[in-house]
PDB file of C-alpha atoms and ligand atoms in Angstrom:
ATOM      1  CA  MET W  25       6.246 -31.415   1.513  1.00 80.00           C
ATOM      2  CA  ASN W  26       3.135 -29.531   3.468  1.00 90.00           C
ATOM      3  CA  GLU W  27       3.352 -25.597   3.812  1.00 97.00           C
ATOM      4  CA  PHE W  28       1.321 -23.734   5.678  1.00 97.00           C
ATOM      5  CA  PHE W  29      -1.114 -20.657   4.231  1.00 98.00           C
ATOM      6  CA  THR W  30      -2.925 -18.118   6.214  1.00 98.00           C
ATOM      7  CA  LEU W  31      -5.107 -16.658   4.523  1.00 98.00           C
ATOM      8  CA  LYS W  32      -6.639 -13.011   4.722  1.00 98.00           C
ATOM      9  CA  ASN W  33      -8.995 -14.058   7.126  1.00 98.00           C
ATOM     10  CA  GLY W  34      -6.788 -15.878   9.293  1.00 98.00           C
ATOM     11  CA  GLU W  35      -7.402 -19.150   7.979  1.00 98.00           C
ATOM     12  CA  LYS W  36      -5.198 -21.766   7.483  1.00 98.00           C
ATOM     13  CA  LEU W  37      -4.277 -23.680   4.833  1.00 98.00           C
ATOM     14  CA  ILE W  38      -2.194 -27.052   4.053  1.00 98.00           C
ATOM     15  CA  ILE W  39      -0.664 -26.570   0.499  1.00 98.00           C
ATOM     16  CA  ARG W  40       1.535 -29.503  -0.797  1.00 98.00           C
ATOM     17  CA  GLU W  41       2.213 -31.477  -4.165  1.00 97.00           C
ATOM     18  CA  THR W  42      -1.518 -33.383  -5.321  1.00 97.00           C
ATOM     19  CA  GLN W  43      -0.828 -37.130  -5.133  1.00 96.00           C
ATOM     20  CA  ALA W  44      -2.625 -40.465  -5.864  1.00 95.00           C
ATOM     21  CA  LYS W  45      -4.562 -40.848  -2.860  1.00 96.00           C
ATOM     22  CA  ASP W  46      -6.048 -37.346  -3.419  1.00 96.00           C
ATOM     23  CA  TYR W  47      -8.117 -38.605  -6.511  1.00 95.00           C
ATOM     24  CA  GLU W  48     -11.361 -38.302  -5.135  1.00 95.00           C
ATOM     25  CA  ALA W  49     -10.636 -35.001  -3.069  1.00 97.00           C
ATOM     26  CA  VAL W  50      -9.861 -33.615  -6.709  1.00 96.00           C
ATOM     27  CA  MET W  51     -12.711 -34.980  -8.418  1.00 95.00           C
ATOM     28  CA  LEU W  52     -15.089 -33.270  -6.019  1.00 96.00           C
ATOM     29  CA  PHE W  53     -12.979 -30.133  -6.148  1.00 97.00           C
ATOM     30  CA  LEU W  54     -13.480 -30.171  -9.760  1.00 96.00           C
ATOM     31  CA  ASP W  55     -16.975 -30.575  -9.875  1.00 96.00           C
ATOM     32  CA  ARG W  56     -18.082 -27.656  -7.082  1.00 97.00           C
ATOM     33  CA  LEU W  57     -15.790 -25.391  -9.518  1.00 98.00           C
ATOM     34  CA  SER W  58     -17.329 -26.763 -12.489  1.00 97.00           C
ATOM     35  CA  LYS W  59     -20.641 -25.205 -10.858  1.00 97.00           C
ATOM     36  CA  GLU W  60     -18.920 -21.938  -9.665  1.00 98.00           C
ATOM     37  CA  THR W  61     -17.179 -20.113 -12.884  1.00 98.00           C
ATOM     38  CA  VAL W  62     -16.760 -20.214 -16.602  1.00 97.00           C
ATOM     39  CA  PHE W  63     -13.568 -19.357 -16.295  1.00 98.00           C
ATOM     40  CA  THR W  64     -11.669 -22.288 -16.471  1.00 98.00           C
ATOM     41  CA  ASN W  65     -12.819 -25.729 -18.808  1.00 96.00           C
ATOM     42  CA  GLN W  66     -14.235 -27.565 -16.309  1.00 96.00           C
ATOM     43  CA  TYR W  67     -18.078 -27.706 -17.055  1.00 96.00           C
ATOM     44  CA  PRO W  68     -20.976 -29.018 -15.235  1.00 94.00           C
ATOM     45  CA  GLY W  69     -21.799 -33.121 -15.561  1.00 92.00           C
ATOM     46  CA  GLN W  70     -18.047 -33.550 -16.813  1.00 90.00           C
ATOM     47  CA  PRO W  71     -17.237 -37.144 -16.964  1.00 85.00           C
ATOM     48  CA  TYR W  72     -14.754 -38.170 -13.967  1.00 79.00           C
ATOM     49  CA  ARG W  73     -11.145 -38.295 -15.828  1.00 79.00           C
ATOM     50  CA  ASP W  74      -9.541 -41.589 -15.987  1.00 89.00           C
ATOM     51  CA  LYS W  75      -7.997 -42.381 -12.534  1.00 92.00           C
ATOM     52  CA  GLU W  76      -4.780 -43.627 -13.379  1.00 93.00           C
ATOM     53  CA  ASN W  77      -4.032 -40.967 -16.051  1.00 91.00           C
ATOM     54  CA  SER W  78      -4.671 -38.434 -13.681  1.00 90.00           C
ATOM     55  CA  ILE W  79      -2.418 -39.833 -11.254  1.00 92.00           C
ATOM     56  CA  ARG W  80       0.429 -40.449 -13.758  1.00 93.00           C
ATOM     57  CA  ILE W  81      -0.075 -36.486 -14.305  1.00 91.00           C
ATOM     58  CA  TYR W  82       0.233 -35.551 -10.868  1.00 91.00           C
ATOM     59  CA  GLU W  83       3.148 -37.722 -10.354  1.00 90.00           C
ATOM     60  CA  LEU W  84       5.286 -36.347 -13.587  1.00 93.00           C
ATOM     61  CA  PRO W  85       8.698 -34.552 -12.888  1.00 94.00           C
ATOM     62  CA  THR W  86       7.921 -32.248 -15.652  1.00 96.00           C
ATOM     63  CA  ASN W  87       4.994 -30.844 -13.725  1.00 95.00           C
ATOM     64  CA  LEU W  88       4.095 -29.218 -10.616  1.00 97.00           C
ATOM     65  CA  PHE W  89       0.736 -30.068  -9.259  1.00 97.00           C
ATOM     66  CA  LEU W  90      -0.306 -28.180  -6.284  1.00 98.00           C
ATOM     67  CA  SER W  91      -3.529 -28.266  -4.065  1.00 98.00           C
ATOM     68  CA  ALA W  92      -4.762 -26.138  -1.446  1.00 98.00           C
ATOM     69  CA  PHE W  93      -6.158 -28.176   1.911  1.00 98.00           C
ATOM     70  CA  ALA W  94      -9.450 -26.851   4.409  1.00 98.00           C
ATOM     71  CA  GLU W  95      -9.326 -28.315   7.722  1.00 97.00           C
ATOM     72  CA  ASN W  96     -11.748 -30.777   6.810  1.00 97.00           C
ATOM     73  CA  GLY W  97      -9.333 -32.277   4.274  1.00 97.00           C
ATOM     74  CA  GLU W  98     -11.286 -30.662   1.266  1.00 98.00           C
ATOM     75  CA  ILE W  99      -9.252 -29.187  -1.352  1.00 98.00           C
ATOM     76  CA  VAL W 100     -10.132 -25.311  -2.253  1.00 98.00           C
ATOM     77  CA  GLY W 101      -7.528 -24.715  -4.669  1.00 98.00           C
ATOM     78  CA  GLN W 102      -5.500 -25.873  -7.629  1.00 98.00           C
ATOM     79  CA  ILE W 103      -2.614 -24.873  -9.469  1.00 98.00           C
ATOM     80  CA  SER W 104      -0.373 -26.666 -11.810  1.00 98.00           C
ATOM     81  CA  ILE W 105       2.574 -25.969 -14.565  1.00 98.00           C
ATOM     82  CA  ALA W 106       3.563 -28.387 -16.761  1.00 98.00           C
ATOM     83  CA  ILE W 107       6.663 -27.958 -19.087  1.00 98.00           C
ATOM     84  CA  ASN W 108       5.204 -27.627 -22.793  1.00 98.00           C
ATOM     85  CA  LYS W 109       7.985 -29.717 -24.395  1.00 98.00           C
ATOM     86  CA  PRO W 110      10.496 -31.342 -21.961  1.00 97.00           C
ATOM     87  CA  GLY W 111      13.867 -31.754 -23.488  1.00 97.00           C
ATOM     88  CA  HIS W 112      13.289 -29.692 -26.563  1.00 98.00           C
ATOM     89  CA  PRO W 113      16.581 -28.340 -27.549  1.00 98.00           C
ATOM     90  CA  TRP W 114      14.637 -24.540 -28.199  1.00 98.00           C
ATOM     91  CA  THR W 115      11.703 -24.735 -26.630  1.00 98.00           C
ATOM     92  CA  GLY W 116      11.992 -27.053 -23.675  1.00 98.00           C
ATOM     93  CA  ARG W 117      12.215 -24.020 -21.370  1.00 98.00           C
ATOM     94  CA  ASN W 118       8.630 -23.190 -21.580  1.00 98.00           C
ATOM     95  CA  ALA W 119       6.236 -24.076 -19.294  1.00 98.00           C
ATOM     96  CA  SER W 120       1.997 -23.749 -19.078  1.00 98.00           C
ATOM     97  CA  PHE W 121       0.025 -23.191 -16.068  1.00 98.00           C
ATOM     98  CA  GLY W 122      -3.431 -23.142 -14.678  1.00 98.00           C
ATOM     99  CA  ILE W 123      -5.123 -22.393 -11.709  1.00 98.00           C
ATOM    100  CA  SER W 124      -8.302 -22.700  -9.772  1.00 98.00           C
ATOM    101  CA  ILE W 125      -9.904 -21.454  -6.384  1.00 98.00           C
ATOM    102  CA  LEU W 126     -13.442 -22.333  -4.693  1.00 98.00           C
ATOM    103  CA  LYS W 127     -15.415 -19.128  -4.684  1.00 98.00           C
ATOM    104  CA  ALA W 128     -15.720 -19.039  -1.344  1.00 98.00           C
ATOM    105  CA  TYR W 129     -11.911 -18.137  -1.026  1.00 98.00           C
ATOM    106  CA  TYR W 130     -11.888 -15.780  -3.731  1.00 98.00           C
ATOM    107  CA  GLY W 131      -9.386 -12.219  -2.613  1.00 98.00           C
ATOM    108  CA  LEU W 132      -8.149 -13.620   0.352  1.00 98.00           C
ATOM    109  CA  GLY W 133      -4.475 -14.169  -1.216  1.00 98.00           C
ATOM    110  CA  LEU W 134      -4.278 -17.440  -2.336  1.00 98.00           C
ATOM    111  CA  GLY W 135      -3.914 -16.988  -5.831  1.00 98.00           C
ATOM    112  CA  THR W 136      -0.689 -14.947  -5.142  1.00 98.00           C
ATOM    113  CA  TYR W 137       0.546 -17.252  -3.062  1.00 98.00           C
ATOM    114  CA  LEU W 138       0.011 -20.395  -5.442  1.00 98.00           C
ATOM    115  CA  MET W 139       1.398 -17.886  -8.430  1.00 98.00           C
ATOM    116  CA  GLN W 140       4.395 -17.271  -6.464  1.00 98.00           C
ATOM    117  CA  LYS W 141       5.325 -21.286  -5.809  1.00 98.00           C
ATOM    118  CA  ILE W 142       4.917 -22.127  -9.640  1.00 98.00           C
ATOM    119  CA  GLU W 143       7.158 -19.274 -10.355  1.00 98.00           C
ATOM    120  CA  GLU W 144       9.906 -20.389  -7.496  1.00 98.00           C
ATOM    121  CA  TRP W 145       9.378 -24.300  -8.935  1.00 98.00           C
ATOM    122  CA  ALA W 146      10.025 -22.684 -12.382  1.00 98.00           C
ATOM    123  CA  ARG W 147      13.152 -21.197 -11.343  1.00 98.00           C
ATOM    124  CA  LYS W 148      14.440 -23.976  -9.938  1.00 98.00           C
ATOM    125  CA  GLN W 149      14.245 -25.646 -13.508  1.00 97.00           C
ATOM    126  CA  ASN W 150      15.412 -23.471 -14.704  1.00 97.00           C
ATOM    127  CA  LEU W 151      12.549 -22.716 -16.953  1.00 98.00           C
ATOM    128  CA  HIS W 152      12.479 -19.179 -19.357  1.00 98.00           C
ATOM    129  CA  ARG W 153       8.888 -19.008 -19.682  1.00 98.00           C
ATOM    130  CA  ILE W 154       5.548 -19.589 -17.895  1.00 98.00           C
ATOM    131  CA  GLU W 155       2.170 -18.940 -20.038  1.00 98.00           C
ATOM    132  CA  GLY W 156      -1.251 -19.341 -19.940  1.00 98.00           C
ATOM    133  CA  LEU W 157      -5.081 -18.340 -21.104  1.00 98.00           C
ATOM    134  CA  VAL W 158      -7.302 -16.597 -19.567  1.00 98.00           C
ATOM    135  CA  ARG W 159     -10.820 -15.293 -20.466  1.00 98.00           C
ATOM    136  CA  SER W 160     -10.633 -11.967 -21.430  1.00 98.00           C
ATOM    137  CA  THR W 161     -13.706 -11.401 -19.251  1.00 98.00           C
ATOM    138  CA  ASN W 162     -11.959 -12.795 -16.136  1.00 98.00           C
ATOM    139  CA  LYS W 163     -10.744  -9.084 -14.346  1.00 98.00           C
ATOM    140  CA  ARG W 164      -9.786 -10.971 -10.877  1.00 98.00           C
ATOM    141  CA  GLY W 165      -7.437 -13.130 -13.071  1.00 98.00           C
ATOM    142  CA  ILE W 166      -6.050 -10.746 -15.416  1.00 98.00           C
ATOM    143  CA  ASN W 167      -5.095  -8.413 -12.523  1.00 98.00           C
ATOM    144  CA  LEU W 168      -3.614 -11.345 -10.275  1.00 98.00           C
ATOM    145  CA  TYR W 169      -1.245 -12.512 -13.363  1.00 98.00           C
ATOM    146  CA  LEU W 170      -0.359  -8.604 -14.301  1.00 98.00           C
ATOM    147  CA  LYS W 171       0.899  -7.787 -10.614  1.00 98.00           C
ATOM    148  CA  GLN W 172       2.523 -10.877 -10.992  1.00 98.00           C
ATOM    149  CA  GLY W 173       4.239  -9.496 -14.082  1.00 98.00           C
ATOM    150  CA  PHE W 174       2.666 -11.173 -16.757  1.00 98.00           C
ATOM    151  CA  GLU W 175       2.016  -9.387 -20.080  1.00 98.00           C
ATOM    152  CA  ILE W 176      -0.503 -10.023 -22.620  1.00 98.00           C
ATOM    153  CA  ASP W 177       0.984 -11.110 -25.615  1.00 98.00           C
ATOM    154  CA  GLY W 178      -2.385 -11.245 -27.632  1.00 98.00           C
ATOM    155  CA  LEU W 179      -6.093 -12.205 -28.057  1.00 98.00           C
ATOM    156  CA  PHE W 180      -7.335 -15.062 -29.505  1.00 98.00           C
ATOM    157  CA  HIS W 181     -10.954 -14.271 -30.463  1.00 98.00           C
ATOM    158  CA  GLU W 182     -14.207 -16.220 -30.146  1.00 98.00           C
ATOM    159  CA  VAL W 183     -12.573 -19.402 -28.199  1.00 98.00           C
ATOM    160  CA  ALA W 184     -15.164 -20.626 -26.251  1.00 98.00           C
ATOM    161  CA  PHE W 185     -19.009 -20.895 -26.494  1.00 98.00           C
ATOM    162  CA  ILE W 186     -20.613 -20.113 -23.208  1.00 97.00           C
ATOM    163  CA  ASN W 187     -24.488 -19.884 -22.666  1.00 95.00           C
ATOM    164  CA  GLY W 188     -24.920 -18.955 -25.995  1.00 97.00           C
ATOM    165  CA  GLU W 189     -22.174 -16.220 -26.330  1.00 98.00           C
ATOM    166  CA  TRP W 190     -18.439 -16.494 -27.944  1.00 98.00           C
ATOM    167  CA  HIS W 191     -15.595 -15.299 -25.489  1.00 98.00           C
ATOM    168  CA  ASP W 192     -12.235 -14.452 -26.261  1.00 98.00           C
ATOM    169  CA  GLU W 193      -9.294 -15.129 -24.604  1.00 98.00           C
ATOM    170  CA  TYR W 194      -5.715 -13.271 -23.941  1.00 98.00           C
ATOM    171  CA  HIS W 195      -2.482 -14.995 -24.304  1.00 98.00           C
ATOM    172  CA  ILE W 196      -0.672 -14.341 -21.070  1.00 98.00           C
ATOM    173  CA  SER W 197       3.436 -14.794 -20.471  1.00 98.00           C
ATOM    174  CA  LYS W 198       5.935 -13.998 -17.912  1.00 98.00           C
ATOM    175  CA  ILE W 199       9.504 -14.269 -19.476  1.00 98.00           C
ATOM    176  CA  LEU W 200      11.806 -15.389 -16.081  1.00 98.00           C
ATOM    177  CA  ARG W 201      14.737 -13.173 -15.494  1.00 94.00           C
TER     178      ARG W 201
HETATM  179  C1  COA H 318      -8.563 -15.597 -10.378  1.00 83.20           C
HETATM  180  C2  COA H 318      -8.260 -16.244  -9.144  1.00 83.20           C
HETATM  181  C3  COA H 318      -6.868 -17.346  -9.533  1.00 83.20           C
HETATM  182  C4  COA H 318      -7.777 -15.577  -8.019  1.00 83.20           C
HETATM  183  O1  COA H 318      -6.837 -15.652  -7.235  1.00 83.20           O
HETATM  184  P1  COA H 318      -6.952 -14.960  -5.567  1.00 83.20           P
HETATM  185  O2  COA H 318      -6.645 -15.796  -4.779  1.00 83.20           O
HETATM  186  O3  COA H 318      -9.068 -14.822  -5.816  1.00 83.20           O
HETATM  187  O4  COA H 318      -6.278 -14.162  -5.670  1.00 83.20           O
HETATM  188  P2  COA H 318      -5.710 -12.968  -4.420  1.00 83.20           P
HETATM  189  O5  COA H 318      -6.601 -12.652  -3.597  1.00 83.20           O
HETATM  190  O6  COA H 318      -4.537 -13.565  -4.397  1.00 83.20           O
HETATM  191  O7  COA H 318      -5.608 -11.502  -5.326  1.00 83.20           O
HETATM  192  C5  COA H 318      -5.072 -11.400  -6.422  1.00 83.20           C
HETATM  193  C6  COA H 318      -5.122  -9.919  -7.156  1.00 83.20           C
HETATM  194  O8  COA H 318      -6.176 -10.398  -7.875  1.00 83.20           O
HETATM  195  C7  COA H 318      -6.854  -9.045  -7.999  1.00 83.20           C
HETATM  196  N1  COA H 318      -8.611  -9.026  -7.547  1.00 83.20           N
HETATM  197  C8  COA H 318      -8.832  -9.382  -6.345  1.00 83.20           C
HETATM  198  N2  COA H 318      -9.945  -9.220  -5.957  1.00 83.20           N
HETATM  199  C9  COA H 318     -10.237  -8.937  -7.267  1.00 83.20           C
HETATM  200  C10 COA H 318     -11.631  -8.786  -7.470  1.00 83.20           C
HETATM  201  N3  COA H 318     -12.842  -8.848  -7.077  1.00 83.20           N
HETATM  202  N4  COA H 318     -11.851  -7.993  -8.831  1.00 83.20           N
HETATM  203  C11 COA H 318     -10.821  -7.407  -9.481  1.00 83.20           C
HETATM  204  N5  COA H 318      -9.675  -7.939  -9.440  1.00 83.20           N
HETATM  205  C12 COA H 318      -9.478  -8.700  -7.874  1.00 83.20           C
HETATM  206  C13 COA H 318      -6.180  -7.888  -6.979  1.00 83.20           C
HETATM  207  O9  COA H 318      -5.327  -7.098  -7.992  1.00 83.20           O
HETATM  208  C14 COA H 318      -5.531  -8.665  -6.119  1.00 83.20           C
HETATM  209  O10 COA H 318      -4.220  -8.432  -5.832  1.00 83.20           O
HETATM  210  P3  COA H 318      -4.060  -7.501  -4.305  1.00 83.20           P
HETATM  211  O11 COA H 318      -5.139  -8.294  -3.695  1.00 83.20           O
HETATM  212  O12 COA H 318      -2.718  -7.416  -3.981  1.00 83.20           O
HETATM  213  O13 COA H 318      -4.867  -5.942  -4.478  1.00 83.20           O
HETATM  214  C15 COA H 318      -9.609 -16.834  -8.434  1.00 83.20           C
HETATM  215  O14 COA H 318     -10.434 -16.021  -8.601  1.00 83.20           O
HETATM  216  C16 COA H 318      -9.896 -17.943  -9.261  1.00 83.20           C
HETATM  217  O15 COA H 318      -9.928 -18.761  -9.016  1.00 83.20           O
HETATM  218  N6  COA H 318     -11.018 -17.944 -10.125  1.00 83.20           N
HETATM  219  C17 COA H 318     -11.855 -18.947 -10.643  1.00 83.20           C
HETATM  220  C18 COA H 318     -10.906 -19.730 -11.911  1.00 83.20           C
HETATM  221  C19 COA H 318     -10.260 -18.762 -12.867  1.00 83.20           C
HETATM  222  O16 COA H 318     -10.844 -17.468 -13.149  1.00 83.20           O
HETATM  223  N7  COA H 318      -8.753 -19.374 -12.763  1.00 83.20           N
HETATM  224  C20 COA H 318      -8.058 -18.672 -13.674  1.00 83.20           C
HETATM  225  C21 COA H 318      -8.280 -19.243 -15.239  1.00 83.20           C
HETATM  226  S1  COA H 318      -7.262 -18.240 -16.249  1.00 83.20           S
END
């Protein structure tokens, strides 16, 4: 279902679940993203992901995969959340998320809105815990998560080797009460 979100600068975006027909737009988005930031795991020149597998992931009932579309139909932001071990009697209520937005759209409220959408979905699924990873130098990301009620569980040392340097990552989580 389409939803409209108005950014702080007045631009309107369409937010909806990612579908098979969006595959090319997703690949273009990831390609752009990879050239703008080292805070996700997308890297420049990354081979295109297998189409069938990508589409299967968009449509899994244990995932929510939202895209934010500008008026010209291009994707400018995405968020996804996936139950880690669906149906597991002990850990089946835990889910991991990832979020990415193009630079031109930073700081306009989209990240906050998308985080609220995954939390809403997680609560409807009766999930207990949402978790993720964030590079320790990603101040904007860390601020966003802390503002949304996430806590830092701990630091993983030297997880990613980027441009000649090792980068640490925080593990973050929010318990849904
Ligand atoms: C991190 C990211 C998702 C944040 O989304 P966003 O749309 O820019 O965030 P919002 O505009 O909703 O701002 C949310 C909060 O982030 C923080 N923030 C925003 N701009 C900031 C800045 N320049 N410096 C530090 N914190 C900042 C603020 O706490 C802000 O809340 P406030 O506006 O109520 O004060 C987005 O910038 C992004 O995709 N970055 C590149 C990829 C990435 O880092 N992904 C996350 C990997 S873990």
